[in-house]
Coordinates of C-alpha atoms and ligand atoms in Angstrom, one line a residue:
X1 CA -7.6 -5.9 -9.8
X2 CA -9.2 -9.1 -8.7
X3 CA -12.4 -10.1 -7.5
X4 CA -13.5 -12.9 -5.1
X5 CA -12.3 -15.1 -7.7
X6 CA -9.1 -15.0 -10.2
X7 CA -11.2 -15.4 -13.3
X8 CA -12.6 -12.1 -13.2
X9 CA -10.6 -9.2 -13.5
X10 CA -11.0 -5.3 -14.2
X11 CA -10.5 -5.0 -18.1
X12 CA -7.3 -2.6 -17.8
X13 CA -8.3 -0.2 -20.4
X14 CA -11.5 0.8 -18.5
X15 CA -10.0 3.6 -15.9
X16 CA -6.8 2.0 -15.4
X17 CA -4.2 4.4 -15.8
X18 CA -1.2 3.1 -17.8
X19 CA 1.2 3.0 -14.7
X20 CA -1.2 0.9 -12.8
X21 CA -1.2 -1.9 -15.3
X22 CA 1.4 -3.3 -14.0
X23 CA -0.2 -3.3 -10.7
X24 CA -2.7 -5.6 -12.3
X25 CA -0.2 -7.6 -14.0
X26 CA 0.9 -8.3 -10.6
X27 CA -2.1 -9.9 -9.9
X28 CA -1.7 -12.8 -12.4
X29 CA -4.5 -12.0 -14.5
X30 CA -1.7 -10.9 -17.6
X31 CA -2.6 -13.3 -20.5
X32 CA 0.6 -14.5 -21.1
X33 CA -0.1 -15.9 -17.9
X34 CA -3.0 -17.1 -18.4
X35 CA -2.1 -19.2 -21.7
X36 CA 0.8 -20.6 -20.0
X37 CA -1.4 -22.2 -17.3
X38 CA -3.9 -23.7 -19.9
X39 CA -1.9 -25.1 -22.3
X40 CA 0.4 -26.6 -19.2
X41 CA -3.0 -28.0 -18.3
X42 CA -4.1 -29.4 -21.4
X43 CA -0.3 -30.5 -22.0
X44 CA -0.7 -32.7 -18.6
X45 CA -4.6 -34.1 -20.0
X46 CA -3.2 -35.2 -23.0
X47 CA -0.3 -36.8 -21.2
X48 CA -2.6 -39.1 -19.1
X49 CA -5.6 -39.8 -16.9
X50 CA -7.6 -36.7 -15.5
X51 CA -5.9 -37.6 -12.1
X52 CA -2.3 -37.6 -12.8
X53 CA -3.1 -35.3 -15.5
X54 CA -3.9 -32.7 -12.6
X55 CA -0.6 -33.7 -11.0
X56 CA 1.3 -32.8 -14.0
X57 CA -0.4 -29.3 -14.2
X58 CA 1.1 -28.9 -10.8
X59 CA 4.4 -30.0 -12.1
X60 CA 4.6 -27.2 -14.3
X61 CA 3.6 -24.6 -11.7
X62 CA 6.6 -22.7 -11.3
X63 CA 5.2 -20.7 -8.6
X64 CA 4.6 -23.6 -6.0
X65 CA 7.8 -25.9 -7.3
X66 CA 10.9 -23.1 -7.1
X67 CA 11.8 -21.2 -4.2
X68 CA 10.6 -17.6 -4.1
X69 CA 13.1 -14.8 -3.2
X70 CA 10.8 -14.0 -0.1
X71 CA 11.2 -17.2 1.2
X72 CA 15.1 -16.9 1.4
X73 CA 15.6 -13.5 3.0
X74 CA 14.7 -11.9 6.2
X75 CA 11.3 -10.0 6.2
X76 CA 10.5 -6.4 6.6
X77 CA 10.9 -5.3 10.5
X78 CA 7.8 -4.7 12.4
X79 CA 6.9 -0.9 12.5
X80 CA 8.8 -0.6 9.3
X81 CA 5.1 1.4 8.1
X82 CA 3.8 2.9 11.5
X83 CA 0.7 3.4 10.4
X84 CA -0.1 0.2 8.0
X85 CA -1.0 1.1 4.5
X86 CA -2.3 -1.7 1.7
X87 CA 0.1 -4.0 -0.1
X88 CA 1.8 -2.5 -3.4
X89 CA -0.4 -4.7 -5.6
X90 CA -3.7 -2.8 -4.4
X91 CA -2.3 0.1 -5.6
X92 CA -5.4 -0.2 -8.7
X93 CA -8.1 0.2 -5.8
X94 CA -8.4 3.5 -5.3
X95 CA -11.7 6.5 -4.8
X96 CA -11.3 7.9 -8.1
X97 CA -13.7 11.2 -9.6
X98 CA -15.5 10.1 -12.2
X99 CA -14.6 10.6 -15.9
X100 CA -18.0 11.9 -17.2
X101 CA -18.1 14.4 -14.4
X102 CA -16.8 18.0 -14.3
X103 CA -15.1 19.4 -11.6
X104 CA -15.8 22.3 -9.9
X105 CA -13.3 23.3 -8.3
X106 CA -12.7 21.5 -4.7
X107 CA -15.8 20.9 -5.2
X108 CA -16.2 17.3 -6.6
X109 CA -17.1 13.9 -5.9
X110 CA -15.1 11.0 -5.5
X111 CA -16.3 7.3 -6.2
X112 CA -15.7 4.9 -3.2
X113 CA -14.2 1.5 -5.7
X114 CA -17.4 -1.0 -4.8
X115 CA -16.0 -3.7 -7.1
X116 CA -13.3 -4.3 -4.8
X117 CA -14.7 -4.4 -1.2
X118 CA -15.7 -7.5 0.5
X119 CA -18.1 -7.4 3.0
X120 CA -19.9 -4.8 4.4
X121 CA -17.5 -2.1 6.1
X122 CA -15.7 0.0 4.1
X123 CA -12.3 0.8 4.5
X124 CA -11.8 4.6 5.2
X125 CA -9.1 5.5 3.1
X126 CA -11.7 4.7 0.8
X127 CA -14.8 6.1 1.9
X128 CA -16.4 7.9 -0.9
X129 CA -16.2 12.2 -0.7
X130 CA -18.3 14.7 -1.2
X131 CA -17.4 18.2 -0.9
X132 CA -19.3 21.7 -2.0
X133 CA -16.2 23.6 -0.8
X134 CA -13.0 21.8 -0.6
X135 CA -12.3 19.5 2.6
X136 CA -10.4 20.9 5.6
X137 CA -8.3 19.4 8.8
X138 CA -9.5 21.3 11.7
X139 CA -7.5 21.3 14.5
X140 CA -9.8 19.6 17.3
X141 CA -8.4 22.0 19.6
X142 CA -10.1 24.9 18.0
X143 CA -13.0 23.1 17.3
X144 CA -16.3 23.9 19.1
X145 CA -19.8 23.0 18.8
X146 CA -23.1 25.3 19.7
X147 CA -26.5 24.6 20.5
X148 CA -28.1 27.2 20.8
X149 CA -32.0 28.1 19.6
X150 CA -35.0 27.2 21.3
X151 CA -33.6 25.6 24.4
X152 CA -33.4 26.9 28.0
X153 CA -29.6 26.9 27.8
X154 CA -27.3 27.5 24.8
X155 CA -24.1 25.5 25.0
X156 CA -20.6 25.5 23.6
X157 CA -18.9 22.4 23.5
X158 CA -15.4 21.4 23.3
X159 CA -13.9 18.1 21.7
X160 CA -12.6 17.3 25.6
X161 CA -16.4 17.9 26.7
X162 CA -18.2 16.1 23.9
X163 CA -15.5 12.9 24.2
X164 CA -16.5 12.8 28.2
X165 CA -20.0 12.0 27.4
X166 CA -22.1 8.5 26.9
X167 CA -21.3 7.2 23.6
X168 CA -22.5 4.7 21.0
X169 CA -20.9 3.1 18.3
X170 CA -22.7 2.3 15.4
X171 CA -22.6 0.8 12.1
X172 CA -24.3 2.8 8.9
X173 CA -24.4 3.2 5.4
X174 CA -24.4 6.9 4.2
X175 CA -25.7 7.5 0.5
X176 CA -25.0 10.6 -1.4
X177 CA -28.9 11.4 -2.5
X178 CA -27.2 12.0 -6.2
X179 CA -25.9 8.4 -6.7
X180 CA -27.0 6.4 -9.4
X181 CA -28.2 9.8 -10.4
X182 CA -26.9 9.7 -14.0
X183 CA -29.0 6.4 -14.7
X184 CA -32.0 8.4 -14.8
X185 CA -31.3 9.9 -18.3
X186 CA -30.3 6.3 -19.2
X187 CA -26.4 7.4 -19.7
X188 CA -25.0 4.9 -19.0
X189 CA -22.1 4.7 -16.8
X190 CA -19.4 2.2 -17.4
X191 CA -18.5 0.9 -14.0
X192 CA -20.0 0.4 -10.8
X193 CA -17.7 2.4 -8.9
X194 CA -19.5 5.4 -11.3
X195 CA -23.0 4.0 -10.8
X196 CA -22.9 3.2 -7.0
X197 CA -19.9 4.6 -5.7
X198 CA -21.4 7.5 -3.2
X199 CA -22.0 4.8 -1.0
X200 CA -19.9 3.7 2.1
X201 CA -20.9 1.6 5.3
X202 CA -18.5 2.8 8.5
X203 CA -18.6 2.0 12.2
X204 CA -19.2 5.8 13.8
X205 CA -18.7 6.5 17.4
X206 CA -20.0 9.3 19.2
X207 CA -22.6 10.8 21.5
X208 CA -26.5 11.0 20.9
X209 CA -28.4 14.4 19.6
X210 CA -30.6 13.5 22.3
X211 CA -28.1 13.9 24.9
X212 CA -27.0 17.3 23.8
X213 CA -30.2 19.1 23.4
X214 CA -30.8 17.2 26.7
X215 CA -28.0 18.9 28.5
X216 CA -29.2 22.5 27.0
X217 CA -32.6 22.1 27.6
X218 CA -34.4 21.9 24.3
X219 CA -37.8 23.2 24.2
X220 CA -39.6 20.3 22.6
X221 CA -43.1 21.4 22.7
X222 CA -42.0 24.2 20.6
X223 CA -38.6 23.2 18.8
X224 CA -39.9 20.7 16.1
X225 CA -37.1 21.2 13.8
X226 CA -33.1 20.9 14.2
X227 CA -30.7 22.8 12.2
X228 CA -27.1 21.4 11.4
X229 CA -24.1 23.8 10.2
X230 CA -21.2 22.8 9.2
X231 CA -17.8 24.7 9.4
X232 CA -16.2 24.5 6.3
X233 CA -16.3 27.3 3.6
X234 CA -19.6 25.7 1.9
X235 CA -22.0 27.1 4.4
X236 CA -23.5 23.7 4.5
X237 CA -26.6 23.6 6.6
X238 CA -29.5 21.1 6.8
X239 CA -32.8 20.8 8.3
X240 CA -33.8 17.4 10.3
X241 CA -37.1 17.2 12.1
X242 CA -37.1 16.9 15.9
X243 CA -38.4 13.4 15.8
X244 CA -35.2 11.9 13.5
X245 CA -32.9 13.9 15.9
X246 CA -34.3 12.0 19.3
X247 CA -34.4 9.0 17.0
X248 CA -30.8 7.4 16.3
X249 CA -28.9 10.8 15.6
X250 CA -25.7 11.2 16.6
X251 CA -22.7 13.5 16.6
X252 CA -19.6 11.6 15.4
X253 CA -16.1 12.1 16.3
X254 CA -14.6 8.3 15.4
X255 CA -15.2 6.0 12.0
X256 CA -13.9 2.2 12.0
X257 CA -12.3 2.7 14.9
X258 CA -10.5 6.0 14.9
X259 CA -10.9 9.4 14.6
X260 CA -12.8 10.4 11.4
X261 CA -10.8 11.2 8.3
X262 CA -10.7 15.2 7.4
X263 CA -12.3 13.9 4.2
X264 CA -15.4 12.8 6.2
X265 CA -15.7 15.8 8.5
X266 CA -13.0 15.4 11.5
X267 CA -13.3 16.1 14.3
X268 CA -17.3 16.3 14.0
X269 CA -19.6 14.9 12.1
X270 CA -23.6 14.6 12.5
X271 CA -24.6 10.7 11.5
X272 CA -28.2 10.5 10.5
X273 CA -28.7 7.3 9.8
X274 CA -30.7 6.5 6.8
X275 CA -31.1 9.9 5.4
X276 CA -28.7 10.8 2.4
X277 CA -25.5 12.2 2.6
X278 CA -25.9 15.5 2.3
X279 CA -27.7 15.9 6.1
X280 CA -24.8 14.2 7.3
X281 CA -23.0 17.8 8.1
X282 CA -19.4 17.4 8.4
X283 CA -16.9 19.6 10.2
X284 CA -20.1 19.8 12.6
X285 CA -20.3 23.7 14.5
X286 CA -23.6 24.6 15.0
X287 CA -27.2 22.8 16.1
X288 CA -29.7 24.7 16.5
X289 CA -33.7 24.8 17.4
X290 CA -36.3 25.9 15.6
X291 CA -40.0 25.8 15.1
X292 CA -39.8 25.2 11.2
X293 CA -38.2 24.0 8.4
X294 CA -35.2 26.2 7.6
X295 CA -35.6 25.9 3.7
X296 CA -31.5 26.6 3.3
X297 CA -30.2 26.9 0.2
X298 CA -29.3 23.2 0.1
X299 CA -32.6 22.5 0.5
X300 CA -34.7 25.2 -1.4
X301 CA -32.5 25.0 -4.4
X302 CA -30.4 21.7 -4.0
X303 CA -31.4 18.2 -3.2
X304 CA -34.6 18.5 -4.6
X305 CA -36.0 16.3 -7.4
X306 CA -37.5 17.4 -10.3
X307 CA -41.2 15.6 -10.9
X308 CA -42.8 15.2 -14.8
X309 CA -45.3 17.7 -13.8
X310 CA -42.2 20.2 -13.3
X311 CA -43.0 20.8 -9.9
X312 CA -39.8 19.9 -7.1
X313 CA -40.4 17.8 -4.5
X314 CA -38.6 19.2 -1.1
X315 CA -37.0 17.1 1.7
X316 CA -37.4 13.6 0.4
X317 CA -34.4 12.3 2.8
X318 CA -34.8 8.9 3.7
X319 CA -32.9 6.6 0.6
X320 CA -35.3 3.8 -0.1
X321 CA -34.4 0.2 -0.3
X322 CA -31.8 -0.5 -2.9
X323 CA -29.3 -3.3 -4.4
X324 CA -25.9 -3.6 -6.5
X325 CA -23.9 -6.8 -8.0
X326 CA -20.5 -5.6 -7.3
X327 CA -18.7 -8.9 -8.8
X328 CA -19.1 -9.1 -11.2
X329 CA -20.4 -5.6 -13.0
X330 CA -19.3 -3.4 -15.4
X331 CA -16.1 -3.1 -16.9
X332 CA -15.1 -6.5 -15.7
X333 CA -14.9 -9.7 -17.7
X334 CA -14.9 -13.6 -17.0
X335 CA -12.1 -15.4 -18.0
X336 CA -13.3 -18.9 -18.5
X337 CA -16.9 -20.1 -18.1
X338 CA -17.7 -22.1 -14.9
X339 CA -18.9 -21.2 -11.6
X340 CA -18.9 -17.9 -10.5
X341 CA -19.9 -16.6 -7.0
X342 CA -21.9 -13.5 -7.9
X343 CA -21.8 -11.1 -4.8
X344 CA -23.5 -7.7 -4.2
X345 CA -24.7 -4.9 -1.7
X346 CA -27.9 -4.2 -0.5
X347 CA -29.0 -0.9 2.4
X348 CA -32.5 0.4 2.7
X349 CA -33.0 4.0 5.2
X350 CA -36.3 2.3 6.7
X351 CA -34.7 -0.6 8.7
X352 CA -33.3 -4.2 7.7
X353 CA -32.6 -6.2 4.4
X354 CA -35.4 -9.1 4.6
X355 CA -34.4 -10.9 1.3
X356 CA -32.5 -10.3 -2.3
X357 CA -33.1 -12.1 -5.1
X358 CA -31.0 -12.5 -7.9
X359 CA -31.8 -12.8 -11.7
X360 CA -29.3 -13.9 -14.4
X361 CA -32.2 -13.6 -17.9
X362 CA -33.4 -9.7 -17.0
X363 CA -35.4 -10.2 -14.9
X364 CA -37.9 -13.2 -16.3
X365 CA -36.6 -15.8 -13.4
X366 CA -35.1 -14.8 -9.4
X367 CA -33.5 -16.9 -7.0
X368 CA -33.1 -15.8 -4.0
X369 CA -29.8 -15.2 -2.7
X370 CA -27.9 -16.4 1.0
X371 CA -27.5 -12.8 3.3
X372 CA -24.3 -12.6 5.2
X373 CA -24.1 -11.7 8.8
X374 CA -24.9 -9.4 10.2
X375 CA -28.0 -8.0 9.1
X376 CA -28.1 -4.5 10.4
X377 CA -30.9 -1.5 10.6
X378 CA -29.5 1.1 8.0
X379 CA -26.4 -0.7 7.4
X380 CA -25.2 -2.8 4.2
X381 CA -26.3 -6.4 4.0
X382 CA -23.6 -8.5 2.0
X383 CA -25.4 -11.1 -0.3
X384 CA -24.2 -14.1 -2.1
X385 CA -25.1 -16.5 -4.8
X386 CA -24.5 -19.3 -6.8
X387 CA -24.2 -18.8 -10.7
X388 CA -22.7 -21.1 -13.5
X389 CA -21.5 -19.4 -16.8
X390 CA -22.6 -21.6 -19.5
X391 CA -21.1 -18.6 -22.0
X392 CA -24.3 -17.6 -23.7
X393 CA -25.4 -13.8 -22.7
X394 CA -26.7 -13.1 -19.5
X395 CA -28.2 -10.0 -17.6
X396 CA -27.4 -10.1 -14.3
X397 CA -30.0 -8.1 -12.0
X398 CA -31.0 -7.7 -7.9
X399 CA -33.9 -7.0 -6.2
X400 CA -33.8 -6.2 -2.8
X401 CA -36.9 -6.3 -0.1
X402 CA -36.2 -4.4 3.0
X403 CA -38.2 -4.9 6.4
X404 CA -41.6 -3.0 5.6
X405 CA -42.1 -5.0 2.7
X406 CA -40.8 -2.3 0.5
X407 CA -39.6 -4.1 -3.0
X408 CA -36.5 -2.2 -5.1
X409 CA -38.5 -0.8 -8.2
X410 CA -37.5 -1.5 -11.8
X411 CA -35.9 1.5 -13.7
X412 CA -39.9 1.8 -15.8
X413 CA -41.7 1.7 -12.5
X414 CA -39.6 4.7 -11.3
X415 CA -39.6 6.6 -14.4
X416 CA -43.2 6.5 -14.6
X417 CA -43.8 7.9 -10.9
X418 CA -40.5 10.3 -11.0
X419 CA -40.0 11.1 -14.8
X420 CA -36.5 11.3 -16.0
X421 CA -35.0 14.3 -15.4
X422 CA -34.4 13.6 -11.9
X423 CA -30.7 13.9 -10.4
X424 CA -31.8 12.5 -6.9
X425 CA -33.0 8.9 -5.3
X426 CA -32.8 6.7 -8.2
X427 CA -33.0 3.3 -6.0
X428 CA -34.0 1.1 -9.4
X429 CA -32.5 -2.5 -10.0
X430 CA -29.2 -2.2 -11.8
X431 CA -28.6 -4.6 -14.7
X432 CA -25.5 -5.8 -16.1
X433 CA -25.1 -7.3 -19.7
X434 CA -22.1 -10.5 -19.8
X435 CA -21.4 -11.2 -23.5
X436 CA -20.6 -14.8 -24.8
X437 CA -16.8 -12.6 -24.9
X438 CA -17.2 -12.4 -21.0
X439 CA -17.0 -8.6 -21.1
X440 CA -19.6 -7.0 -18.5
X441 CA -21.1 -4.2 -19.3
X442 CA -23.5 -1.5 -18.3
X443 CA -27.3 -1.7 -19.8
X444 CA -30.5 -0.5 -18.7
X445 CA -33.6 -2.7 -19.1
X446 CA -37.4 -1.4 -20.3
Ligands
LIG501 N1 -20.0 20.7 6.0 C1 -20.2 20.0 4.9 N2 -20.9 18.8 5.2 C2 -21.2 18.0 4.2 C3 -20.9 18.3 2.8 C4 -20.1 19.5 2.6 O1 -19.7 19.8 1.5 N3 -19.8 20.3 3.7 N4 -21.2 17.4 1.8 C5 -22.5 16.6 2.1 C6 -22.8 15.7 1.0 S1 -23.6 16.2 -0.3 C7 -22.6 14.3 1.2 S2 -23.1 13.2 0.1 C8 -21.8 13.8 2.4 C9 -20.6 13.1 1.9 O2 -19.8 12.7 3.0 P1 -18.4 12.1 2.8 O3 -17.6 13.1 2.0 O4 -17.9 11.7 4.1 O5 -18.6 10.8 2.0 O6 -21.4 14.9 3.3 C10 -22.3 15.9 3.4 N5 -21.9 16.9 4.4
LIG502 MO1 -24.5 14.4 -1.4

């Protein structure tokens, strides 16, 4: 697989299944390849001036002299894939479960490929997955949604009902609370698909909590507290205070554009923008009022993070400002020295990205790096910067600052705060090692 530039590419043995190495070899990045091109390049330098000497690497490039076979035959016919699917040599970007994790059943996780996106929206066949029980493809037919509790009237909704109300379209970033959760025992994932990769950032459509509990009369003197239930065999059910639900919740039928995948809960899903994943109920059935916290089970005994003292801390929702380099990052490898356009992700759940800097020694000097438009309120912010390989090791690091002032923490400051037996909201810089070999790896610095 390539990234943003052809002298980086995936090393093949890291999670590369053997059939897919050709898919990579596809790419160009094969080294027999690679050797042909230099010494055709040093073969035209020797030959003459750097000018013509450039001329005569061009003469040797096959690829742009000779006639390709799909320049001499008619095309594919339009509709020929009715429902457009990537080209054959992205076959290597894929969600993929992770190899240090077990799987439980349906129940698993699987990694949305960061290294690979550009951007900030990600694509949905590759939005990342999280299931307790299995996904399901409801029929939206049979599908209904209740509110019911404290509110004057309890209502059942239909997918024809819900689709004739106002809507709003939206983009987001939902975080899995558990991502980056292995770093906190400093084991040391290799890639950053492993170490970032319950993270996605879709356009939703659909229609305002507000609106519903509107239409059924919530009591809002009373009802402080929504409950969410989802309909699939997990018995999913979360607690979000009133105040979040009149906020910027809303009940999702669409993502990029069209329906939501069954993966990501069609034909209903809550969005709950900046709160992890797990509040995001998918297969949506139930909302109900209440005057308390509902202390479920995947809130009394899950989703809760485990402090030095021993003691848990309960309902810490909102993921805090955080950053990735996603080109390049672990388990790829630069081919050459050079320039290099590093490029990375950056979310906070409290509002905007202000700035990210960028360090390339560990984290002794930062530059600050260009954001990409747009910059959006609980959304990914794409950044860029500049970075010449000289060859010599480097630690590439970013820091992101979100719109309260809020500055990413380093892995110590956590730890010393949060201990490190955590699983959930580890939001610390990520580092990643290049050796004078150009392999990238996965450290962790003091
Ligand atoms: N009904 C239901 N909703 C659910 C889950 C589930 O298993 N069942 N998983 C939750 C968790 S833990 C996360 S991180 C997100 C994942 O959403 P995704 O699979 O669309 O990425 O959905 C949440 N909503
Ligand atoms: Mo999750």
């Amino acid at each position: 697989m390539i990234h943003n530039t052809p002298r980086i590419s995936a090393a093949p043995e890291n999670f590369v299944p053997a059939d897919l190495i050709s898919a990579v070899t596809a790419h160009g990045i094969d080294d027999s390849r690679r050797i042909f091109l230099r010494s055709s390049f040093a073969a035209a330098l020797l030959g003459g001036a750097v000018l013509s000497g450039r001329a005569k690497a061009a003469e040797g490039e096959a690829a742009i002299l000779e006639k390709q076979p799909w320049q001499t035959a008619l095309g594919k016919p339009v509709a020929a894939t009715p429902y457009g699917v990537p080209s054959t040599f992205e076959a290597n970007l894929q969600r993929r479960e992770s190899p240090g994790l077990t799987r439980v059943s349906a129940a698993s996780v699987a990694f949305t490929p960061l290294q690979g996106l550009f951007g900030i929206i990600t694509p949905s066949g590759l939005h990342f997955e999280r299931h307790h029980q299995g996904w399901v493809d409801i029929d939206p037919a049979q599908h209904r949604l209740m509110i019911n509790g404290l509110v004057k009237q309890p209502k059942i909704f239909t997918m024809d009902d819900l689709l004739r109300l106002p809507s709003v379209s939206r983009i987001h970033f939902i975080e899995c609370g558990a991502n980056t959760g292995l770093e906190w025992g400093n084991v040391a994932v290799p890639t950053v698909q492993y170490t970032h990769g319950m993270l996605s950032c879709c356009e939703f459509t659909g229609v305002p909590l507000s609106i519903l509990l509107d239409e059924c009369g919530a009591d809002l003197k009373k009802g402080k507290y929504v409950l969410a239930e989802g309909g699939d065999g997990s018995g999913m059910t979360r607690t979000i205070p009133m105040e979040n639900a009149l906020d910027d919740v809303f009940v999702a039928w669409a993502m990029n554009g069209e329906m939501l995948r069954p993966e990501n809960g069609y034909p209903l899903r809550l969005v709950v923008p900046g709160v992890q994943g797990v509040s995001w109920v998918k297969w949506l059935r139930r909302i109900e009022v209440g005057d308390m916290p509902y202390a479920s089970k995947d809130e009394a005994v899950h989703y809760i993070d485990l402090m030095p003292d021993g003691l848990h801390r309960q309902y810490t929702s909102i993921q805090e400002c955080k950053s990735v380099i996603t080109t390049p990052s672990g388990g790829q490898q630069l081919h050459a020295t050079g320039f290099y356009n590093v490029s990375g992700m950056a979310w906070s759940g409290r509002g905007k990205i202000k700035r990210v800097d960028v360090s390339f020694d560990g984290g002794n000097q930062w530059r600050t790096a260009r954001l990409e438009s747009p910059i959006l309120n609980k959304a990914v912010t794409r950044f860029n910067i500049d970075w010449v390989w000289d060859g010599s090791p480097a630690i590439l690091q970013s820091r992101a600052i979100d719109s309260t002032g809020y500055v990413q923490p380093p892995i110590r400051t956590l730890r010393a705060v949060r201990g490190s037996r955590s699983i959930y909201h580890n939001n610390a810089i990520q580092s990643w090692q290049v050796g004078t070999n150009g392999e990238v790896s996965n450290v962790q610095v003091g």
